[in-house]
Amino acid sequence: MDEKFDCIIVGAGIAGLAAAMILARNNMKFLLIEKGDFAGAKNVSGGVLWGTDLARLVPEYWKEKDGGWERFINHRRLTFMDEQSTFSLDFKSSHFDEPPYSGVVVLRSKFDRWLAEKVQEAIDESDYAMESFIATNIKVDEVLMEDNKAMGIRTGDEEFHTDSVIIAEGVNNLLSRQVGLQDDYVPADHMLTGIKEVIRFDQKVLEDRFQLDGLSGMSNEFVGYATDGVEGGGFLYTNRDTISLGLVAGIKDMREKEKSPHDILNHFKEHPVIRDTIKGGEVVEYSAHVVSSGDKRVMPRQLYKDGVLLCGEAANLLINAGKAIQGMDFALRSGIIGAETIIKAKEQGDFSSRTLQEYRQALDDSYVMKDINNFQDAVHMLHSPEMYRDIPNLVCDFGRTFFTIDNQPTQKSRKLFSASVKKHSSYWDLIKIGFKGAKSL
Ligand SMILES: Cc1cc2nc3c(=O)[nH]c(=O)nc-3n(C[C@H](O)[C@H](O)[C@H](O)COP(=O)(O)OP(=O)(O)OC[C@H]3O[C@@H](n4cnc5c(N)ncnc54)[C@H](O)[C@@H]3O)c2cc1C
């Protein structure tokens, strides 16, 4: 194919699909290339797509009977876990029942495929219905550079030419490094392994067990015993008739503590509370994927250069500040902004970094970079042993003594709390954490 595209997008994950949707709607001629057999084939996520941006891509997506999403979130839970107990902060509200929902649970192989169909519909309605494509089962081996400007891609022996490239390859930053926007692999102490099982139930059993009504759903994050002493946390999300149960664990810490992701997941599943929760379920899927820690220090120095932009996790756009992992919504928004920048570049006939710098500016002005900048302290704090070991142990120990009624004189809560603090931490450490927490959140 000799024709030149306005843009080639590498990767049909959330960032790539979001960019493609905006390009299609704005009558741009583009090629979206995905190495998996279909969009989503290689993608893993817990996962809740937070925020309302999905409605910008697929307006009123909630009206589709068989849309790509599983359940909307109206029930949040954060659980501290020690060896035998759990102590949860629980919030459920009908405030979250109305669309546009503030979070929907997705299974990526289904969701990405559905979103790709929506992109194809937008292509079919565009001026380039016959000249824009989604090409799957093709791996991009190289971004072609001429005078330090991207001008195409190579896959095997074939080359495709373009005015611009959006690299949306996800966390494995091979092409970002090849074009010189990232120096090296992201170091292991800033990377986590995410592993997840999808566990099936009879739908009625699932809805009764988690008190789900219609398509309402729950997200539950876990800290403490879930990760067997390794930095990270666990999660449980309700799908239509399955749950996604998994965890993310620091790669370096896991290596140092000689633990494997598989062992940690089994350890999590054997906790008495989790054992009860998943009783009767059948594991129907198992997957693993690397995910970044959200530490800004490992972001590429720049997210653009002549003719090329980085979107989504390729640009390390992700955060987990304690409330939730946010990678998909950041990918979606950066894909939208990336595509809007390319559209502007075409209007101005200038795909150089002079125009593409507007991508970085728009990203900085958006909630994505504002949150990444504002919550770095929380990211660092979450990865400290106090947060994934001492505090959960302290909270659960206090819960156990507080809720024990044993025909002995009952101690005042203050005394029980002091005893738990003594056992698992110290008031001085708690004050330090309190200050840090107040500052970072
Ligand atoms: C276990 C786990 C749980 C998570 N939970 C959540 C959650 O609850 N909420 C949340 O918001 N985020 C979550 N995340 C993070 C989220 O999944 C990522 O941040 C998000 O998927 C990034 O989207 P992306 O489009 O940038 O990259 P990806 O989704 O990784 O997509 C990249 C795509 O590029 C393709 N590709 C790569 N290289 C090439 C190439 N050379 N040629 C062609 N195609 C290529 C890949 O096959 C893939 O389809 C979780 C991650 C993990 C691992």
Short mmCIF file of C-alpha atoms and ligand atoms in Angstrom, two decimals:
data_model
loop_
_atom_site.label_atom_id
_atom_site.label_comp_id
_atom_site.label_asym_id
_atom_site.label_seq_id
_atom_site.Cartn_x
_atom_site.Cartn_y
_atom_site.Cartn_z
CA MET A 1 0.00 0.00 0.00
CA ASP A 2 1.67 3.24 -1.14
CA GLU A 3 -0.81 5.70 0.23
CA LYS A 4 0.12 7.84 3.15
CA PHE A 5 -2.01 7.94 6.29
CA ASP A 6 -2.67 11.00 8.43
CA CYS A 7 -1.87 8.85 11.43
CA ILE A 8 -0.84 5.33 12.36
CA ILE A 9 -1.80 4.19 15.85
CA VAL A 10 0.15 1.33 17.39
CA GLY A 11 -1.93 -0.70 19.84
CA ALA A 12 -5.69 -1.22 20.09
CA GLY A 13 -5.87 -0.97 23.88
CA ILE A 14 -7.94 1.76 25.51
CA ALA A 15 -5.61 4.61 24.51
CA GLY A 16 -5.31 3.48 20.88
CA LEU A 17 -9.04 2.85 20.50
CA ALA A 18 -9.95 6.21 22.05
CA ALA A 19 -7.57 7.98 19.66
CA ALA A 20 -8.96 6.02 16.72
CA MET A 21 -12.54 6.95 17.60
CA ILE A 22 -11.73 10.66 17.62
CA LEU A 23 -9.78 10.42 14.36
CA ALA A 24 -12.62 8.52 12.65
CA ARG A 25 -15.23 11.03 13.79
CA ASN A 26 -13.09 13.85 12.42
CA ASN A 27 -12.62 12.29 9.00
CA MET A 28 -8.97 11.47 9.35
CA LYS A 29 -7.33 8.71 7.34
CA PHE A 30 -5.64 6.35 9.75
CA LEU A 31 -4.42 2.85 10.40
CA LEU A 32 -4.81 1.25 13.83
CA ILE A 33 -2.51 -1.75 14.26
CA GLU A 34 -2.90 -4.36 16.98
CA LYS A 35 -0.64 -7.36 17.48
CA GLY A 36 -3.33 -9.50 19.16
CA ASP A 37 -5.81 -11.59 17.17
CA PHE A 38 -8.40 -8.97 18.06
CA ALA A 39 -8.51 -5.79 20.15
CA GLY A 40 -8.32 -6.86 23.78
CA ALA A 41 -6.88 -10.32 23.07
CA LYS A 42 -3.69 -9.45 24.94
CA ASN A 43 -5.06 -7.08 27.54
CA VAL A 44 -5.54 -7.61 31.25
CA SER A 45 -7.15 -5.31 33.69
CA GLY A 46 -8.80 -5.69 37.08
CA GLY A 47 -10.68 -3.55 36.23
CA VAL A 48 -12.88 -0.56 36.67
CA LEU A 49 -12.89 2.09 34.00
CA TRP A 50 -13.41 5.14 36.18
CA GLY A 51 -15.00 8.45 35.24
CA THR A 52 -17.45 9.48 32.58
CA ASP A 53 -15.18 9.80 29.53
CA LEU A 54 -16.48 6.56 28.02
CA ALA A 55 -19.67 8.45 27.17
CA ARG A 56 -17.56 10.82 25.07
CA LEU A 57 -16.57 7.89 22.89
CA VAL A 58 -19.86 6.00 22.89
CA PRO A 59 -22.65 8.38 23.89
CA GLU A 60 -25.31 6.67 26.02
CA TYR A 61 -23.35 3.42 26.01
CA TRP A 62 -25.48 2.27 28.94
CA LYS A 63 -28.49 1.94 26.64
CA GLU A 64 -26.87 -0.89 24.72
CA LYS A 65 -28.20 -4.18 25.97
CA ASP A 66 -25.03 -6.09 25.24
CA GLY A 67 -22.54 -3.28 25.69
CA GLY A 68 -18.93 -4.08 26.43
CA TRP A 69 -19.15 -3.30 30.14
CA GLU A 70 -20.20 -5.57 32.99
CA ARG A 71 -21.64 -3.55 35.88
CA PHE A 72 -21.67 0.05 37.10
CA ILE A 73 -20.11 0.73 40.49
CA ASN A 74 -22.31 2.03 43.30
CA HIS A 75 -20.59 0.16 46.10
CA ARG A 76 -16.96 0.76 47.15
CA ARG A 77 -15.04 -1.06 49.80
CA LEU A 78 -11.49 -0.73 51.11
CA THR A 79 -10.46 -3.70 53.23
CA PHE A 80 -7.57 -4.02 55.67
CA MET A 81 -6.53 -7.62 56.06
CA ASP A 82 -4.44 -9.61 58.52
CA GLU A 83 -3.99 -13.34 58.72
CA GLN A 84 -7.48 -14.08 60.02
CA SER A 85 -9.53 -10.93 59.80
CA THR A 86 -10.72 -8.14 57.55
CA PHE A 87 -11.76 -4.63 58.56
CA SER A 88 -13.48 -2.59 55.87
CA LEU A 89 -14.44 0.93 55.02
CA ASP A 90 -17.64 0.48 53.09
CA PHE A 91 -19.54 3.01 51.01
CA LYS A 92 -22.66 2.33 48.98
CA SER A 93 -24.86 5.01 47.48
CA SER A 94 -27.79 5.26 45.09
CA HIS A 95 -26.15 8.57 44.14
CA PHE A 96 -24.05 6.47 41.73
CA ASP A 97 -27.02 4.66 40.19
CA GLU A 98 -27.72 7.09 37.38
CA PRO A 99 -25.79 7.30 34.11
CA PRO A 100 -23.33 8.57 33.14
CA TYR A 101 -21.86 6.18 35.67
CA SER A 102 -18.74 7.15 37.56
CA GLY A 103 -17.17 3.74 37.00
CA VAL A 104 -17.96 0.59 35.05
CA VAL A 105 -16.35 -2.81 35.51
CA VAL A 106 -14.90 -4.22 32.29
CA LEU A 107 -13.37 -7.45 31.10
CA ARG A 108 -10.84 -6.27 28.58
CA SER A 109 -11.10 -9.02 26.00
CA LYS A 110 -14.82 -8.28 25.69
CA PHE A 111 -14.67 -4.51 26.25
CA ASP A 112 -11.84 -3.69 23.84
CA ARG A 113 -13.44 -5.84 21.17
CA TRP A 114 -16.75 -4.01 21.61
CA LEU A 115 -15.03 -0.61 21.53
CA ALA A 116 -13.18 -1.65 18.36
CA GLU A 117 -16.56 -2.45 16.75
CA LYS A 118 -17.74 1.04 17.68
CA VAL A 119 -14.59 2.51 16.11
CA GLN A 120 -15.26 0.47 12.97
CA GLU A 121 -18.81 1.90 12.85
CA ALA A 122 -17.33 5.41 13.09
CA ILE A 123 -14.86 4.58 10.29
CA ASP A 124 -17.74 3.29 8.14
CA GLU A 125 -19.53 6.60 8.57
CA SER A 126 -16.43 8.70 7.85
CA ASP A 127 -15.10 10.11 4.56
CA TYR A 128 -12.39 7.45 4.67
CA ALA A 129 -14.64 4.42 5.10
CA MET A 130 -12.55 2.53 2.55
CA GLU A 131 -9.15 4.00 3.46
CA SER A 132 -8.98 3.83 7.25
CA PHE A 133 -8.41 0.43 8.82
CA ILE A 134 -8.16 -1.53 12.02
CA ALA A 135 -5.56 -4.22 11.33
CA THR A 136 -5.17 -7.01 13.88
CA ASN A 137 -2.66 -9.82 14.24
CA ILE A 138 0.13 -7.50 13.09
CA LYS A 139 3.05 -6.50 15.26
CA VAL A 140 4.75 -3.20 14.59
CA ASP A 141 8.48 -3.89 14.66
CA GLU A 142 9.74 -0.38 14.19
CA VAL A 143 8.68 3.23 13.88
CA LEU A 144 10.47 4.55 10.80
CA MET A 145 12.36 7.74 11.51
CA GLU A 146 13.89 10.18 9.01
CA ASP A 147 15.90 13.13 10.31
CA ASN A 148 14.60 12.28 13.77
CA LYS A 149 10.98 12.57 12.57
CA ALA A 150 8.52 9.68 12.49
CA MET A 151 7.36 8.98 8.96
CA GLY A 152 5.97 5.46 9.07
CA ILE A 153 6.11 2.03 10.61
CA ARG A 154 7.60 -1.30 9.63
CA THR A 155 6.03 -4.66 10.24
CA GLY A 156 8.12 -7.55 8.94
CA ASP A 157 9.15 -6.55 5.41
CA GLU A 158 6.28 -4.16 4.92
CA GLU A 159 6.38 -0.43 5.46
CA PHE A 160 3.44 1.96 5.86
CA HIS A 161 3.88 5.71 5.60
CA THR A 162 2.19 8.41 7.61
CA ASP A 163 2.37 12.01 8.79
CA SER A 164 2.14 10.98 12.42
CA VAL A 165 2.37 8.00 14.75
CA ILE A 166 0.56 7.54 18.05
CA ILE A 167 2.37 4.97 20.15
CA ALA A 168 -0.23 3.36 22.41
CA GLU A 169 1.70 0.13 22.99
CA GLY A 170 1.01 -0.06 26.74
CA VAL A 171 3.50 -0.64 29.50
CA ASN A 172 6.12 -2.58 27.46
CA ASN A 173 7.85 0.44 26.06
CA LEU A 174 9.73 -1.09 23.12
CA LEU A 175 8.76 1.46 20.48
CA SER A 176 8.88 4.42 22.90
CA ARG A 177 12.53 3.52 23.49
CA GLN A 178 13.21 2.90 19.84
CA VAL A 179 12.07 6.42 18.89
CA GLY A 180 14.20 7.83 21.73
CA LEU A 181 11.39 9.05 24.00
CA GLN A 182 12.27 6.67 26.80
CA ASP A 183 15.83 5.79 27.78
CA ASP A 184 15.42 2.32 29.14
CA TYR A 185 13.03 -0.30 30.45
CA VAL A 186 11.12 1.03 33.44
CA PRO A 187 13.15 -0.31 36.43
CA ALA A 188 11.71 -3.26 38.38
CA ASP A 189 11.20 -1.23 41.56
CA HIS A 190 8.64 0.87 39.67
CA MET A 191 6.83 -2.08 38.14
CA LEU A 192 4.26 -4.48 39.52
CA THR A 193 2.92 -7.74 38.27
CA GLY A 194 -0.84 -7.89 38.11
CA ILE A 195 -2.49 -11.28 38.20
CA LYS A 196 -6.13 -12.05 38.08
CA GLU A 197 -8.60 -14.88 38.05
CA VAL A 198 -12.10 -14.64 36.67
CA ILE A 199 -14.35 -16.79 38.83
CA ARG A 200 -17.81 -17.78 37.62
CA PHE A 201 -20.96 -18.15 39.74
CA ASP A 202 -24.56 -18.73 39.04
CA GLN A 203 -25.70 -15.13 38.40
CA LYS A 204 -28.37 -15.25 41.13
CA VAL A 205 -25.82 -16.55 43.64
CA LEU A 206 -23.43 -13.74 42.69
CA GLU A 207 -26.13 -11.07 42.98
CA ASP A 208 -27.28 -12.36 46.37
CA ARG A 209 -23.75 -12.74 47.71
CA PHE A 210 -22.72 -9.21 46.79
CA GLN A 211 -26.17 -7.60 47.19
CA LEU A 212 -26.28 -6.47 43.58
CA ASP A 213 -29.41 -5.04 42.08
CA GLY A 214 -29.84 -5.07 38.30
CA LEU A 215 -26.48 -4.09 36.83
CA SER A 216 -25.08 -2.49 39.98
CA GLY A 217 -21.65 -3.67 41.04
CA MET A 218 -19.02 -3.53 43.74
CA SER A 219 -15.32 -2.76 43.78
CA ASN A 220 -13.25 -3.92 46.71
CA GLU A 221 -9.57 -3.14 47.25
CA PHE A 222 -7.48 -4.98 49.85
CA VAL A 223 -4.30 -4.03 51.68
CA GLY A 224 -2.23 -6.14 54.04
CA TYR A 225 -2.12 -9.91 54.25
CA ALA A 226 -3.51 -10.16 50.67
CA THR A 227 -0.02 -9.78 49.21
CA ASP A 228 1.83 -11.94 51.75
CA GLY A 229 4.22 -9.24 52.93
CA VAL A 230 5.02 -8.00 49.43
CA GLU A 231 4.35 -4.40 48.41
CA GLY A 232 1.02 -4.16 46.56
CA GLY A 233 -2.66 -4.85 47.09
CA GLY A 234 -5.57 -7.06 46.12
CA PHE A 235 -8.85 -6.39 44.33
CA LEU A 236 -12.25 -7.92 43.73
CA TYR A 237 -14.70 -6.57 41.15
CA THR A 238 -18.12 -7.95 40.28
CA ASN A 239 -18.89 -8.69 36.64
CA ARG A 240 -22.25 -9.92 35.27
CA ASP A 241 -21.91 -13.55 36.40
CA THR A 242 -18.25 -13.63 37.41
CA ILE A 243 -15.90 -11.80 39.71
CA SER A 244 -12.40 -10.58 38.91
CA LEU A 245 -10.16 -11.44 41.84
CA GLY A 246 -6.50 -10.58 41.77
CA LEU A 247 -3.65 -8.52 43.02
CA VAL A 248 -0.76 -6.35 42.00
CA ALA A 249 2.63 -7.02 43.60
CA GLY A 250 5.96 -5.18 43.31
CA ILE A 251 8.34 -7.07 41.03
CA LYS A 252 11.53 -6.14 42.88
CA ASP A 253 10.02 -6.81 46.30
CA MET A 254 8.65 -10.15 45.12
CA ARG A 255 12.06 -11.14 43.82
CA GLU A 256 13.78 -10.11 47.05
CA LYS A 257 11.24 -12.03 49.14
CA GLU A 258 11.44 -15.01 46.78
CA LYS A 259 7.71 -15.13 46.14
CA SER A 260 5.90 -15.79 42.88
CA PRO A 261 2.68 -14.06 41.75
CA HIS A 262 0.95 -17.42 41.59
CA ASP A 263 1.86 -18.27 45.20
CA ILE A 264 0.70 -14.88 46.43
CA LEU A 265 -2.64 -15.21 44.65
CA ASN A 266 -3.19 -18.65 46.19
CA HIS A 267 -2.25 -17.22 49.58
CA PHE A 268 -4.87 -14.47 49.08
CA LYS A 269 -7.52 -16.99 48.04
CA GLU A 270 -6.86 -19.11 51.11
CA HIS A 271 -7.64 -16.29 53.51
CA PRO A 272 -10.77 -17.37 55.45
CA VAL A 273 -12.79 -14.32 54.34
CA ILE A 274 -11.85 -14.71 50.68
CA ARG A 275 -12.42 -18.47 50.86
CA ASP A 276 -16.00 -17.78 52.01
CA THR A 277 -16.48 -15.09 49.40
CA ILE A 278 -15.48 -17.29 46.45
CA LYS A 279 -17.06 -20.52 47.71
CA GLY A 280 -18.81 -22.42 44.91
CA GLY A 281 -17.18 -20.36 42.16
CA GLU A 282 -15.32 -21.85 39.21
CA VAL A 283 -12.12 -20.32 37.88
CA VAL A 284 -12.69 -19.74 34.16
CA GLU A 285 -9.77 -17.47 33.27
CA TYR A 286 -6.31 -16.70 34.58
CA SER A 287 -4.13 -13.87 33.33
CA ALA A 288 -1.10 -11.82 34.25
CA HIS A 289 0.27 -8.50 33.04
CA VAL A 290 2.85 -5.98 34.12
CA VAL A 291 1.56 -2.64 35.39
CA SER A 292 3.49 0.47 36.38
CA SER A 293 3.48 1.86 39.92
CA GLY A 294 2.40 5.33 38.86
CA ASP A 295 5.63 6.91 40.05
CA LYS A 296 6.08 10.05 37.98
CA ARG A 297 9.87 9.75 38.12
CA VAL A 298 9.75 7.00 35.50
CA MET A 299 7.61 8.91 33.04
CA PRO A 300 9.37 9.59 29.76
CA ARG A 301 11.04 12.99 29.83
CA GLN A 302 8.95 14.05 26.88
CA LEU A 303 5.76 12.56 25.44
CA TYR A 304 6.22 13.77 21.87
CA LYS A 305 8.74 14.51 19.22
CA ASP A 306 8.47 15.32 15.53
CA GLY A 307 5.63 13.21 14.12
CA VAL A 308 5.08 11.02 17.17
CA LEU A 309 3.12 10.98 20.46
CA LEU A 310 2.98 8.57 23.41
CA CYS A 311 -0.46 7.83 24.89
CA GLY A 312 -1.72 5.73 27.79
CA GLU A 313 0.59 3.50 29.75
CA ALA A 314 3.26 3.83 27.06
CA ALA A 315 3.63 7.28 28.61
CA ASN A 316 3.38 5.75 32.10
CA LEU A 317 0.08 7.52 32.69
CA LEU A 318 -1.32 5.68 35.68
CA ILE A 319 -1.88 6.31 39.35
CA ASN A 320 -2.90 4.39 42.41
CA ALA A 321 -3.23 6.85 45.25
CA GLY A 322 -5.17 4.48 47.47
CA LYS A 323 -8.67 5.08 46.15
CA ALA A 324 -8.33 3.03 42.97
CA ILE A 325 -6.00 2.07 40.15
CA GLN A 326 -6.51 4.61 37.40
CA GLY A 327 -4.84 3.54 34.21
CA MET A 328 -7.70 2.93 31.80
CA ASP A 329 -9.35 6.33 32.27
CA PHE A 330 -5.96 8.04 31.90
CA ALA A 331 -5.35 6.00 28.74
CA LEU A 332 -8.75 6.97 27.38
CA ARG A 333 -8.33 10.68 28.04
CA SER A 334 -4.76 10.76 26.71
CA GLY A 335 -5.93 8.96 23.55
CA ILE A 336 -8.61 11.60 23.04
CA ILE A 337 -6.17 14.46 23.61
CA GLY A 338 -3.54 12.80 21.42
CA ALA A 339 -6.00 12.46 18.52
CA GLU A 340 -7.23 16.04 18.94
CA THR A 341 -3.61 17.22 18.70
CA ILE A 342 -3.06 15.22 15.50
CA ILE A 343 -6.23 16.73 14.01
CA LYS A 344 -4.91 20.22 14.78
CA ALA A 345 -1.56 19.31 13.28
CA LYS A 346 -3.26 18.27 10.05
CA GLU A 347 -5.26 21.51 9.95
CA GLN A 348 -2.02 23.45 10.35
CA GLY A 349 -0.08 21.18 7.99
CA ASP A 350 2.60 20.83 10.64
CA PHE A 351 3.22 17.54 12.42
CA SER A 352 6.45 18.70 14.00
CA SER A 353 6.96 18.97 17.75
CA ARG A 354 6.02 22.65 17.44
CA THR A 355 2.39 21.57 17.08
CA LEU A 356 2.60 18.29 18.96
CA GLN A 357 3.79 20.03 22.11
CA GLU A 358 0.14 21.04 22.50
CA TYR A 359 -0.50 17.42 23.47
CA ARG A 360 1.67 17.80 26.56
CA GLN A 361 0.11 21.14 27.37
CA ALA A 362 -3.44 19.78 27.10
CA LEU A 363 -2.49 16.74 29.16
CA ASP A 364 -0.95 18.99 31.83
CA ASP A 365 -4.16 21.01 31.91
CA SER A 366 -6.31 17.89 32.23
CA TYR A 367 -7.14 15.92 35.36
CA VAL A 368 -4.66 13.25 34.25
CA MET A 369 -1.44 15.18 34.87
CA LYS A 370 -3.01 17.24 37.66
CA ASP A 371 -3.78 14.03 39.58
CA ILE A 372 -0.43 12.45 38.75
CA ASN A 373 1.33 15.58 40.02
CA ASN A 374 -0.87 16.12 43.08
CA PHE A 375 -0.88 12.56 44.39
CA GLN A 376 2.75 11.47 44.04
CA ASP A 377 3.23 11.50 47.82
CA ALA A 378 0.28 9.15 48.19
CA VAL A 379 1.80 6.79 45.59
CA HIS A 380 5.07 6.67 47.53
CA MET A 381 3.28 6.26 50.84
CA LEU A 382 1.19 3.33 49.56
CA HIS A 383 4.36 1.50 48.62
CA SER A 384 5.81 1.76 52.13
CA PRO A 385 5.77 -1.32 54.42
CA GLU A 386 3.76 0.62 57.02
CA MET A 387 0.85 0.80 54.61
CA TYR A 388 0.85 -2.74 53.26
CA ARG A 389 1.86 -4.44 56.54
CA ASP A 390 1.76 -2.51 59.86
CA ILE A 391 -1.42 -0.48 59.43
CA PRO A 392 -3.60 -3.38 58.20
CA ASN A 393 -2.29 -5.53 61.08
CA LEU A 394 -2.98 -2.76 63.58
CA VAL A 395 -6.49 -2.04 62.25
CA CYS A 396 -7.47 -5.73 62.21
CA ASP A 397 -6.00 -6.33 65.67
CA PHE A 398 -8.02 -3.42 67.02
CA GLY A 399 -11.14 -4.68 65.22
CA ARG A 400 -10.74 -8.13 66.75
CA THR A 401 -10.39 -6.81 70.31
CA PHE A 402 -13.10 -4.18 69.84
CA PHE A 403 -15.65 -6.69 68.59
CA THR A 404 -14.79 -9.41 71.11
CA ILE A 405 -17.38 -9.94 73.83
CA ASP A 406 -16.08 -12.63 76.17
CA ASN A 407 -17.75 -12.23 79.57
CA GLN A 408 -14.75 -10.33 80.88
CA PRO A 409 -14.80 -6.66 81.86
CA THR A 410 -14.76 -4.68 78.60
CA GLN A 411 -11.86 -2.31 78.14
CA LYS A 412 -12.34 1.20 76.80
CA SER A 413 -11.66 1.46 73.06
CA ARG A 414 -8.82 3.90 73.71
CA LYS A 415 -6.99 1.23 75.70
CA LEU A 416 -7.65 -1.43 73.08
CA PHE A 417 -6.36 0.88 70.39
CA SER A 418 -3.23 1.68 72.40
CA ALA A 419 -2.52 -2.02 72.81
CA SER A 420 -2.86 -2.58 69.05
CA VAL A 421 -0.62 0.40 68.31
CA LYS A 422 2.03 -0.97 70.68
CA LYS A 423 1.88 -4.38 69.07
CA HIS A 424 2.14 -3.31 65.44
CA SER A 425 3.54 0.20 65.29
CA SER A 426 4.04 3.19 67.62
CA TYR A 427 2.22 6.46 68.22
CA TRP A 428 5.22 8.27 66.76
CA ASP A 429 4.95 6.29 63.54
CA LEU A 430 1.21 6.86 63.44
CA ILE A 431 1.71 10.60 63.81
CA LYS A 432 4.22 10.54 60.96
CA ILE A 433 1.84 8.54 58.76
CA GLY A 434 -1.02 10.85 59.73
CA PHE A 435 0.98 13.90 58.67
CA LYS A 436 2.08 12.25 55.46
CA GLY A 437 -1.46 11.08 54.76
CA ALA A 438 -2.94 14.51 55.41
CA LYS A 439 -0.35 16.09 53.12
CA SER A 440 -0.58 13.52 50.35
CA LEU A 441 -4.34 13.06 50.15
C1 LIG B 1 -4.07 -6.71 37.05
C2 LIG B 1 -4.32 -5.31 36.59
C3 LIG B 1 -5.39 -4.61 37.13
C4 LIG B 1 -5.67 -3.31 36.70
N1 LIG B 1 -6.78 -2.68 37.18
C5 LIG B 1 -7.13 -1.48 36.70
C6 LIG B 1 -8.35 -0.87 37.10
O1 LIG B 1 -9.13 -1.42 37.87
N2 LIG B 1 -8.64 0.36 36.59
C7 LIG B 1 -7.81 0.99 35.72
O2 LIG B 1 -8.14 2.09 35.28
N3 LIG B 1 -6.65 0.43 35.32
C8 LIG B 1 -6.29 -0.79 35.78
N4 LIG B 1 -5.13 -1.37 35.35
C9 LIG B 1 -4.24 -0.62 34.46
C10 LIG B 1 -4.77 -0.61 33.03
O3 LIG B 1 -5.04 -1.92 32.61
C11 LIG B 1 -3.76 0.02 32.08
O4 LIG B 1 -3.31 1.24 32.60
C12 LIG B 1 -4.42 0.28 30.72
O5 LIG B 1 -4.78 -0.95 30.14
C13 LIG B 1 -3.47 1.02 29.78
O6 LIG B 1 -4.10 1.15 28.54
P1 LIG B 1 -3.24 1.34 27.22
O7 LIG B 1 -4.21 1.47 26.11
O8 LIG B 1 -2.26 2.40 27.42
O9 LIG B 1 -2.41 -0.01 27.08
P2 LIG B 1 -2.90 -1.50 26.90
O10 LIG B 1 -4.27 -1.68 27.40
O11 LIG B 1 -1.82 -2.35 27.48
O12 LIG B 1 -2.93 -1.70 25.32
C14 LIG B 1 -1.76 -1.72 24.54
C15 LIG B 1 -2.09 -2.46 23.26
O13 LIG B 1 -1.00 -2.33 22.36
C16 LIG B 1 -0.78 -3.57 21.72
N5 LIG B 1 0.62 -3.56 21.26
C17 LIG B 1 1.73 -3.41 22.03
N6 LIG B 1 2.83 -3.39 21.27
C18 LIG B 1 2.42 -3.52 19.98
C19 LIG B 1 3.10 -3.57 18.74
N7 LIG B 1 4.42 -3.47 18.67
N8 LIG B 1 2.35 -3.73 17.62
C20 LIG B 1 1.00 -3.82 17.68
N9 LIG B 1 0.30 -3.78 18.83
C21 LIG B 1 1.00 -3.62 19.97
C22 LIG B 1 -1.09 -4.59 22.81
O14 LIG B 1 -1.36 -5.88 22.30
C23 LIG B 1 -2.30 -3.95 23.47
O15 LIG B 1 -3.51 -4.33 22.86
C24 LIG B 1 -4.82 -2.68 35.76
C25 LIG B 1 -3.74 -3.38 35.23
C26 LIG B 1 -3.48 -4.69 35.63
C27 LIG B 1 -2.33 -5.42 35.01
#
